[in-house]
Coordinates of C-alpha atoms in Angstrom, one line a residue:
X1 CA -0.6 0.4 0.5
X2 CA 2.8 1.9 0.2
X3 CA 2.0 4.6 3.4
X4 CA 5.6 6.3 3.8
X5 CA 7.0 5.8 6.9
X6 CA 4.2 4.3 8.8
X7 CA 6.4 2.2 11.3
X8 CA 8.8 4.4 12.0
X9 CA 6.2 6.7 13.5
X10 CA 4.1 4.6 15.7
X11 CA 5.2 4.3 19.6
X12 CA 8.9 2.3 20.8
X13 CA 6.3 1.7 23.6
X14 CA 3.4 -0.5 20.8
X15 CA 6.2 -1.8 18.8
X16 CA 7.5 -4.8 21.1
X17 CA 10.4 -6.6 20.3
X18 CA 9.8 -10.4 20.3
X19 CA 11.2 -13.5 19.3
X20 CA 11.1 -16.1 16.5
X21 CA 11.3 -18.6 18.8
X22 CA 8.2 -17.3 20.8
X23 CA 6.6 -18.2 17.5
X24 CA 7.7 -22.2 17.6
X25 CA 5.0 -24.1 16.2
X26 CA 2.7 -21.1 14.7
X27 CA 2.8 -20.1 10.7
X28 CA 3.6 -16.6 9.9
X29 CA 2.7 -15.0 5.7
X30 CA 5.9 -13.6 4.6
X31 CA 5.8 -11.0 2.3
X32 CA 8.0 -12.4 0.0
X33 CA 8.7 -9.2 -1.9
X34 CA 10.1 -7.7 0.9
X35 CA 13.0 -10.4 0.9
X36 CA 13.4 -10.5 -3.7
X37 CA 13.8 -6.7 -3.8
X38 CA 16.0 -6.5 0.0
X39 CA 18.4 -8.9 -1.5
X40 CA 18.5 -7.7 -4.6
X41 CA 19.8 -5.4 -3.6
X42 CA 22.6 -6.5 -2.6
X43 CA 23.5 -7.4 -6.3
X44 CA 21.7 -4.4 -8.4
X45 CA 24.5 -3.9 -10.8
X46 CA 24.3 -8.1 -11.2
X47 CA 20.5 -8.2 -11.6
X48 CA 19.9 -4.8 -14.2
X49 CA 22.7 -6.2 -16.4
X50 CA 20.5 -9.8 -16.7
X51 CA 17.5 -8.1 -17.4
X52 CA 19.5 -5.7 -20.1
X53 CA 20.1 -9.2 -22.1
X54 CA 16.9 -10.7 -21.5
X55 CA 15.6 -6.9 -23.0
X56 CA 18.4 -7.0 -26.2
X57 CA 17.4 -10.9 -26.8
X58 CA 13.5 -10.9 -25.9
X59 CA 13.6 -7.6 -28.3
X60 CA 15.4 -10.0 -31.2
X61 CA 13.3 -12.5 -30.5
X62 CA 9.6 -11.6 -29.6
X63 CA 7.8 -9.1 -27.9
X64 CA 5.5 -11.5 -25.6
X65 CA 5.5 -11.6 -22.2
X66 CA 7.1 -15.1 -20.6
X67 CA 4.6 -17.9 -20.0
X68 CA 4.0 -17.7 -16.2
X69 CA 6.3 -21.3 -14.7
X70 CA 8.3 -20.8 -18.1
X71 CA 12.2 -22.7 -16.7
X72 CA 13.7 -19.8 -19.1
X73 CA 17.4 -21.1 -19.6
X74 CA 19.4 -17.7 -18.8
X75 CA 17.3 -17.2 -15.6
X76 CA 18.4 -20.4 -14.9
X77 CA 22.5 -19.6 -15.8
X78 CA 22.0 -16.4 -13.9
X79 CA 24.6 -16.0 -10.9
X80 CA 22.4 -12.9 -9.6
X81 CA 19.3 -14.8 -9.8
X82 CA 20.7 -17.6 -7.4
X83 CA 22.3 -14.2 -4.9
X84 CA 18.6 -14.0 -4.6
X85 CA 17.4 -17.2 -4.4
X86 CA 20.1 -17.8 -2.1
X87 CA 19.0 -14.6 0.4
X88 CA 15.6 -16.2 0.5
X89 CA 16.4 -20.3 1.4
X90 CA 18.8 -19.1 3.9
X91 CA 15.5 -16.8 5.4
X92 CA 13.7 -19.4 4.9
X93 CA 16.5 -21.8 6.6
X94 CA 16.1 -18.6 10.0
X95 CA 12.3 -19.3 10.9
X96 CA 12.4 -22.6 10.5
X97 CA 15.1 -23.6 12.8
X98 CA 12.7 -22.0 15.1
X99 CA 10.3 -23.8 14.8
X100 CA 8.4 -21.0 12.7
X101 CA 6.5 -22.7 9.2
X102 CA 6.8 -20.1 6.5
X103 CA 3.6 -19.1 4.2
X104 CA 5.4 -16.7 1.1
X105 CA 3.1 -15.1 -0.3
X106 CA 3.9 -13.5 -4.0
X107 CA 2.1 -10.4 -5.6
X108 CA -0.2 -10.9 -8.4
X109 CA -2.1 -8.6 -10.2
X110 CA -1.1 -4.8 -11.2
X111 CA -4.4 -2.9 -9.8
X112 CA -5.7 0.2 -11.9
X113 CA -5.8 1.9 -8.5
X114 CA -1.6 2.0 -8.6
X115 CA -1.2 2.4 -12.8
X116 CA -0.6 6.6 -11.8
X117 CA 2.1 5.0 -8.5
X118 CA 4.0 2.3 -10.9
X119 CA 4.3 4.4 -13.9
X120 CA 6.3 6.7 -12.4
X121 CA 8.7 4.4 -10.4
X122 CA 8.5 2.3 -14.3
X123 CA 9.7 6.4 -14.4
X124 CA 12.6 7.2 -12.4
X125 CA 13.7 3.6 -12.6
X126 CA 14.1 3.4 -16.5
X127 CA 15.7 7.2 -15.4
X128 CA 18.1 5.2 -13.1
X129 CA 18.7 2.5 -15.1
X130 CA 19.8 4.5 -18.5
X131 CA 22.7 6.4 -16.3
X132 CA 23.6 3.3 -14.5
X133 CA 24.6 1.4 -17.6
X134 CA 26.1 4.5 -19.0
X135 CA 28.3 4.5 -16.1
X136 CA 29.1 1.6 -15.9
X137 CA 30.1 1.7 -19.3
X138 CA 32.1 4.3 -18.9
X139 CA 34.2 1.9 -15.3
X140 CA 33.3 4.6 -12.9
X141 CA 31.5 1.8 -10.4
X142 CA 30.2 4.1 -7.7
X143 CA 27.7 5.9 -9.8
X144 CA 26.1 3.1 -11.5
X145 CA 26.1 0.8 -8.6
X146 CA 24.1 4.0 -6.6
X147 CA 21.8 4.3 -10.1
X148 CA 21.8 0.6 -9.9
X149 CA 19.9 0.3 -6.8
X150 CA 17.9 2.4 -7.5
X151 CA 16.5 0.5 -11.0
X152 CA 16.0 -2.5 -8.9
X153 CA 12.0 -3.6 -10.2
X154 CA 11.2 -7.1 -9.6
X155 CA 10.1 -8.6 -13.0
X156 CA 8.1 -11.7 -13.0
X157 CA 11.4 -13.8 -14.6
X158 CA 12.6 -13.1 -10.8
X159 CA 9.1 -14.0 -9.6
X160 CA 9.0 -17.5 -10.9
X161 CA 12.2 -18.5 -10.5
X162 CA 12.5 -17.7 -6.8
X163 CA 8.1 -19.0 -6.9
X164 CA 9.6 -22.9 -8.7
X165 CA 12.8 -23.0 -5.9
X166 CA 10.9 -21.9 -3.0
X167 CA 8.0 -24.0 -3.8
X168 CA 7.7 -27.5 -1.0
X169 CA 11.2 -27.5 0.1
X170 CA 11.4 -27.9 3.4
X171 CA 7.0 -27.9 3.3
X172 CA 7.3 -23.8 3.0
X173 CA 4.5 -23.0 0.4
X174 CA 4.6 -20.3 -1.5
X175 CA 1.4 -19.0 -3.4
X176 CA 0.4 -15.5 -5.7
X177 CA -2.7 -12.7 -4.2
X178 CA -4.9 -11.8 -6.6
X179 CA -3.3 -8.6 -6.7
X180 CA -1.4 -6.8 -3.3
X181 CA 0.5 -9.6 -2.0
X182 CA -0.3 -7.5 2.2
X183 CA -4.3 -7.8 1.2
X184 CA -4.2 -11.5 0.8
X185 CA -1.4 -12.0 4.1
X186 CA -4.1 -10.9 5.6
X187 CA -6.7 -12.7 4.4
X188 CA -4.9 -15.3 5.4
X189 CA -4.7 -14.3 8.5
X190 CA -8.5 -13.8 9.1
X191 CA -9.4 -17.1 8.5
X192 CA -6.7 -18.6 10.5
X193 CA -4.2 -20.0 7.8
X194 CA -1.6 -18.4 9.6
X195 CA -1.1 -16.9 13.1
X196 CA 1.9 -13.7 12.4
X197 CA 2.7 -11.9 9.6
X198 CA 6.3 -10.5 8.6
X199 CA 6.9 -7.5 6.7
X200 CA 8.2 -4.6 5.8
X201 CA 6.1 -1.6 7.0
X202 CA 3.5 -0.7 8.8
X203 CA 1.0 -0.9 6.1
X204 CA -0.5 -4.8 7.0
X205 CA -1.8 -2.3 10.1
X206 CA -4.3 -0.8 8.2
X207 CA -5.8 -4.2 6.7
X208 CA -6.7 -5.1 10.5
X209 CA -3.6 -7.5 10.4
X210 CA -4.1 -9.9 14.0
X211 CA 0.2 -10.1 15.1
X212 CA 2.6 -7.7 12.5
X213 CA 5.4 -9.0 12.4
X214 CA 9.2 -7.1 11.3
X215 CA 12.8 -5.5 11.1
X216 CA 13.9 -9.5 11.8
X217 CA 17.5 -10.0 13.1
X218 CA 19.8 -13.0 11.6
X219 CA 19.6 -13.8 15.3
X220 CA 15.7 -14.4 15.1
X221 CA 14.5 -11.1 16.4
X222 CA 12.0 -9.0 15.6
X223 CA 9.4 -6.5 15.7
X224 CA 6.1 -6.9 16.3
X225 CA 2.8 -5.2 16.9
X226 CA -0.4 -6.7 18.0
X227 CA -3.5 -5.2 16.3
X228 CA -5.7 -6.1 19.5
X229 CA -4.3 -4.7 22.2
X230 CA -2.4 -1.2 19.8
X231 CA -6.3 -0.5 19.0
X232 CA -7.5 -1.7 22.2
X233 CA -10.3 -3.5 20.2
X234 CA -12.5 -6.5 21.1
X235 CA -15.0 -9.1 20.0
X236 CA -18.6 -8.7 19.9
X237 CA -20.5 -9.8 23.7
X238 CA -22.8 -12.4 20.9
X239 CA -20.0 -13.7 19.1
X240 CA -18.1 -13.6 22.1
X241 CA -21.0 -16.5 23.3
X242 CA -20.8 -18.0 19.8
X243 CA -17.1 -18.7 19.7
X244 CA -17.8 -19.8 23.2
X245 CA -19.9 -22.7 22.9
X246 CA -18.5 -23.4 20.0
X247 CA -15.2 -24.6 20.8
X248 CA -17.6 -26.3 24.4
X249 CA -20.0 -29.2 22.1
X250 CA -16.6 -29.4 19.5
X251 CA -14.6 -33.1 19.6
X252 CA -11.2 -32.0 21.2
X253 CA -8.1 -32.7 18.7
X254 CA -5.2 -34.1 19.0
X255 CA -1.8 -31.2 17.8
X256 CA -0.3 -33.8 15.7
X257 CA -3.5 -36.2 14.8
X258 CA -3.1 -37.3 11.0
X259 CA -5.7 -34.7 8.3
X260 CA -7.0 -35.2 5.3
X261 CA -5.5 -32.6 2.5
X262 CA -7.2 -30.0 1.1
X263 CA -4.8 -29.0 -2.4
X264 CA -4.3 -25.1 -4.1
X265 CA -5.1 -25.8 -7.2
X266 CA -3.9 -23.9 -10.5
X267 CA -5.9 -22.0 -13.0
X268 CA -7.6 -24.2 -16.1
X269 CA -5.4 -22.3 -18.8
X270 CA -2.6 -24.2 -16.3
X271 CA -4.8 -27.4 -14.8
X272 CA -4.0 -30.1 -17.9
X273 CA -2.9 -33.4 -17.1
X274 CA 0.4 -32.5 -17.3
X275 CA 0.5 -30.0 -14.6
X276 CA -1.8 -30.7 -12.3
X277 CA 0.0 -32.9 -10.3
X278 CA 3.0 -29.6 -10.4
X279 CA 1.0 -27.1 -9.0
X280 CA -0.4 -28.6 -5.7
X281 CA 0.6 -27.0 -2.9
X282 CA 0.4 -28.8 0.7
X283 CA -2.2 -26.7 2.6
X284 CA -3.7 -29.8 5.2
X285 CA -6.1 -28.1 7.9
X286 CA -8.1 -31.2 9.5
X287 CA -11.3 -32.3 7.8
X288 CA -13.1 -32.3 11.5
X289 CA -12.4 -28.4 12.0
X290 CA -13.2 -26.9 7.3
X291 CA -16.8 -25.6 8.0
X292 CA -19.1 -26.4 4.0
X293 CA -21.3 -23.9 2.8
X294 CA -23.6 -23.5 -0.3
X295 CA -21.5 -22.5 -3.6
X296 CA -20.3 -19.1 -3.8
X297 CA -19.6 -17.2 -7.7
X298 CA -16.0 -15.9 -5.2
X299 CA -14.9 -19.8 -4.5
X300 CA -10.8 -19.4 -5.3
X301 CA -9.9 -21.1 -8.0
X302 CA -6.9 -22.5 -6.3
X303 CA -9.1 -24.7 -3.8
X304 CA -10.0 -29.0 -5.1
X305 CA -12.9 -29.5 -6.6
X306 CA -14.7 -31.2 -3.9
X307 CA -13.7 -28.1 -2.1
X308 CA -14.7 -25.7 -4.2
X309 CA -17.7 -25.4 -2.9
X310 CA -16.5 -23.4 0.7
X311 CA -16.6 -20.3 0.6
X312 CA -13.9 -20.3 2.8
X313 CA -10.9 -22.6 3.7
X314 CA -10.8 -23.8 7.4
X315 CA -10.0 -21.3 9.5
X316 CA -7.0 -23.8 11.6
X317 CA -4.7 -27.0 9.9
X318 CA -2.3 -28.5 11.5
X319 CA 1.0 -30.0 9.2
X320 CA 1.9 -28.7 6.3
X321 CA 3.2 -31.9 3.5
X322 CA 7.2 -32.4 2.7
X323 CA 7.1 -32.8 -0.4
X324 CA 5.3 -30.9 -1.7
X325 CA 6.1 -30.8 -6.2
X326 CA 9.1 -28.4 -6.4
X327 CA 7.8 -27.2 -10.4
X328 CA 5.4 -25.2 -9.4
X329 CA 4.4 -22.8 -12.2
X330 CA 3.3 -19.1 -10.0
X331 CA -0.3 -19.3 -10.7
X332 CA -1.8 -16.3 -12.5
X333 CA -3.4 -13.7 -11.1
X334 CA -6.2 -12.8 -13.1
X335 CA -7.7 -16.4 -12.4
X336 CA -8.3 -15.1 -8.0
X337 CA -11.1 -13.3 -6.6
X338 CA -11.8 -13.0 -2.5
X339 CA -15.3 -13.0 -1.1
X340 CA -16.2 -11.5 2.3
X341 CA -13.3 -11.4 4.4
X342 CA -13.8 -12.1 8.3
X343 CA -12.7 -11.2 11.8
X344 CA -9.3 -11.6 13.1
X345 CA -9.5 -14.1 15.7
X346 CA -9.3 -11.8 18.9
X347 CA -7.1 -13.1 22.2
X348 CA -8.0 -14.4 24.5
X349 CA -6.0 -13.3 28.0
X350 CA -7.0 -9.4 28.7
X351 CA -5.1 -6.4 26.4
X352 CA -2.2 -5.2 27.7
X353 CA -2.0 -1.8 29.7
X354 CA -2.7 1.3 28.0
X355 CA 0.4 2.0 27.3
X356 CA 0.4 -1.1 24.7
X357 CA -1.6 1.7 23.2
X358 CA -2.4 4.3 20.7
X359 CA -4.5 5.4 22.1
X360 CA -6.8 5.2 17.5
X361 CA -9.1 3.3 17.6
X362 CA -8.5 1.2 14.1
X363 CA -11.0 3.7 11.8
X364 CA -9.1 6.8 12.7
X365 CA -5.5 5.3 12.2
X366 CA -7.4 3.7 8.5
X367 CA -8.0 7.9 9.0
X368 CA -4.8 9.0 9.4
X369 CA -3.0 6.4 6.8
X370 CA -5.5 8.0 4.1
X371 CA -4.2 11.4 5.6
X372 CA -1.0 10.5 4.8
X373 CA -1.7 8.8 0.6
X374 CA -0.3 5.8 0.0
X375 CA -0.3 4.5 -3.2
X376 CA -3.5 4.5 -4.9
X377 CA -4.4 7.8 -3.2
X378 CA -1.5 11.2 -2.9
X379 CA -1.9 12.8 0.0
X380 CA -1.8 15.9 0.6
X381 CA 1.0 18.2 0.2
X382 CA 3.3 19.5 4.2
X383 CA 0.9 15.9 5.5
X384 CA 2.6 13.2 5.8
X385 CA 2.1 10.5 9.2
X386 CA 2.6 12.7 11.9
X387 CA 0.5 15.5 10.5
X388 CA -2.3 13.5 10.0
X389 CA -2.2 11.9 13.6
X390 CA -2.0 15.4 15.4
X391 CA -5.0 16.3 12.8
X392 CA -6.6 13.6 13.6
X393 CA -6.5 13.3 17.0
X394 CA -7.4 17.1 17.0
X395 CA -11.2 16.8 15.4
X396 CA -11.5 13.3 15.2
X397 CA -12.8 11.1 12.3
X398 CA -14.2 14.9 11.3
X399 CA -13.2 14.4 7.2
X400 CA -14.7 18.3 7.3
X401 CA -12.8 19.3 10.2
X402 CA -9.8 18.0 9.4
X403 CA -9.7 19.8 5.8
X404 CA -11.0 22.3 6.6
X405 CA -8.1 23.0 9.0
X406 CA -5.5 21.8 6.0
X407 CA -7.6 25.0 3.4
X408 CA -7.0 27.6 6.5
X409 CA -3.9 29.6 6.2
X410 CA -3.1 29.0 9.5
X411 CA -1.7 25.9 8.3
X412 CA 0.2 26.4 4.6
X413 CA 1.7 29.3 6.7
X414 CA 3.1 26.9 9.1
X415 CA 4.3 24.2 6.6
X416 CA 5.8 27.3 4.0
X417 CA 8.1 27.9 6.7

């Protein structure tokens, strides 16, 4: 979503320093793009050169986009691609060494609302790429590297390469979001397929992700924000009563009980007889906890035909398969769709003291994000996260009052100096 400076704006008493061992046995949804961008910074110039070589070759041979999931010999031999893959494998080993199950979510298609921001970034990357290539030809290593970092772009071929090689590695599950990975990760937490999300910013707090982790260190320490405690979310009384009744009547299940398999499936365009088996991922929810509802037109195309009538997948799953296929192609983002997202599960324990809260409701926090601007809408000139927070704390959720204050002469004079 791209709200600049949101994570750094959060108070230090809201961001709790934790360790991955605290999440042992849990499943964490990971924003794969954040890993790819961070890894690309270490080989920015080499990555730019290989992308330029691929562009020249494609101009000679064909201008068509490569098929999703197709292997390219140039990619397999690219040292920059392999270096990025090794970075991701190292992060996965770090997570699994403390008993965490990683669930990698890749970005899918581009949203129309984000087109202006994407076009602006594309032009910026193209300008940096031209300057980096010119500096490289002139032997100016420092400027070549500096501009190459500004030209970093996670291409479709890079995502395909990493997706193919990570899928099924040590039980890792990889999926492609319909569009933005942020929304898909929040949905996974809401449906119970993940206990937390790992990302590089605080955007997922606005999506009501239950537990947001960021700033993962090599020693396993990570910053954590609990959304329920941060915004003092409370479960409605009727929902608490229904959940308590369901838990008291539902049969208990051992943690390591055998589970039946439910597979994600590629869309029909990729699910022929030769590739259907390669597209199966390894979610294994409990058959006892699976709920069935009437057939919905928003059923996910990734689910198997036997479970396509379910409007939502299981809220809990116990284990991941140890040997799913490694050659899973990247599913088409255009074929995925979302049904309505349920509220994230809340902790049964009592909330922490008010010192661990932002002192804001979730609605007002989302209003701060809107006023500060994001990829979908530019910010008001002179208004960042801190200024937006001051306005919301002063005027509350009265958007009209905030708009009048921003247009006032006093505000303009303050920000013009």
